[in-house]
XYZ file of N, CA and C in Angstrom:
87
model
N -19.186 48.269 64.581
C -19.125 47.491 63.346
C -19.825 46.139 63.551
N -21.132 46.030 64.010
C -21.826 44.939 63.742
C -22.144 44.291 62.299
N -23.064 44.461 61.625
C -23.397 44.216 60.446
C -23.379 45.011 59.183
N -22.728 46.142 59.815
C -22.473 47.113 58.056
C -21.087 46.649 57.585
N -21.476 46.194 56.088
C -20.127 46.257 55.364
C -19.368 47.535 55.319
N -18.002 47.208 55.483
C -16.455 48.244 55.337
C -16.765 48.586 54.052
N -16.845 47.746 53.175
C -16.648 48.227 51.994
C -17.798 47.527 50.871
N -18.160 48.761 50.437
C -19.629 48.213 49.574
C -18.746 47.640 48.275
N -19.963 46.904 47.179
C -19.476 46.199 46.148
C -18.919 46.837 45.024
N -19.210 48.170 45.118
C -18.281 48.535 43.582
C -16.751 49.210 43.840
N -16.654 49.507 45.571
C -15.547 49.496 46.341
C -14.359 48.306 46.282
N -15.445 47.457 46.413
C -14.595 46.096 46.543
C -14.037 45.624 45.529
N -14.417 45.787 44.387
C -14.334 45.647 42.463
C -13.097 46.392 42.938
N -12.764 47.225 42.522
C -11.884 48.300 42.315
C -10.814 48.095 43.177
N -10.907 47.423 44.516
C -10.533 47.035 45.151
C -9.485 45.786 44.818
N -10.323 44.815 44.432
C -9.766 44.036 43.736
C -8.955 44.041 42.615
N -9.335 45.214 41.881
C -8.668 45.270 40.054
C -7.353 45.969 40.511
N -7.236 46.925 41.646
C -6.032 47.660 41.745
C -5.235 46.388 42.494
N -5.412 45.551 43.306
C -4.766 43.934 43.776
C -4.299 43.573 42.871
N -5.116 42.916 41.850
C -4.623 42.049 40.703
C -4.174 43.338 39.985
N -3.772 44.414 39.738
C -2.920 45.290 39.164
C -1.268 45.453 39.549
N -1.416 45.838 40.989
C -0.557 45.947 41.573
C 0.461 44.205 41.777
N -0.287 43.279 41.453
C 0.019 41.777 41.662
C 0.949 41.839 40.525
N 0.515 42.124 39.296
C 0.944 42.222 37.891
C 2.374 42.518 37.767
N 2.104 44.310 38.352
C 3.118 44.975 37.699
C 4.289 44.539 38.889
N 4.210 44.203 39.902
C 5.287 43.411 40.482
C 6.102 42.707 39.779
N 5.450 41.763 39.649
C 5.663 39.987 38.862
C 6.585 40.598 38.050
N 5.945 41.620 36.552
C 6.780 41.791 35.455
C 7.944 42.933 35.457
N 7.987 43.740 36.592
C 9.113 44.217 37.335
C 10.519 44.321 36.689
């Protein structure tokens, strides 16, 4: 693992939206 990204950019999106999803449905729990 020198210089290849883990995770390409539309990985990382999705990545992110299920975070701030999962962040959400906690909170309002």
């Amino acid at each position: 693992m020198a210089n290849v990204p883990s995770i390409p950019e539309p990985g990382k999106l999705i990545l992110l939206f299920f975070a701030l999803l999962l962040f959400y449905v906690r909170r309002n729990a």
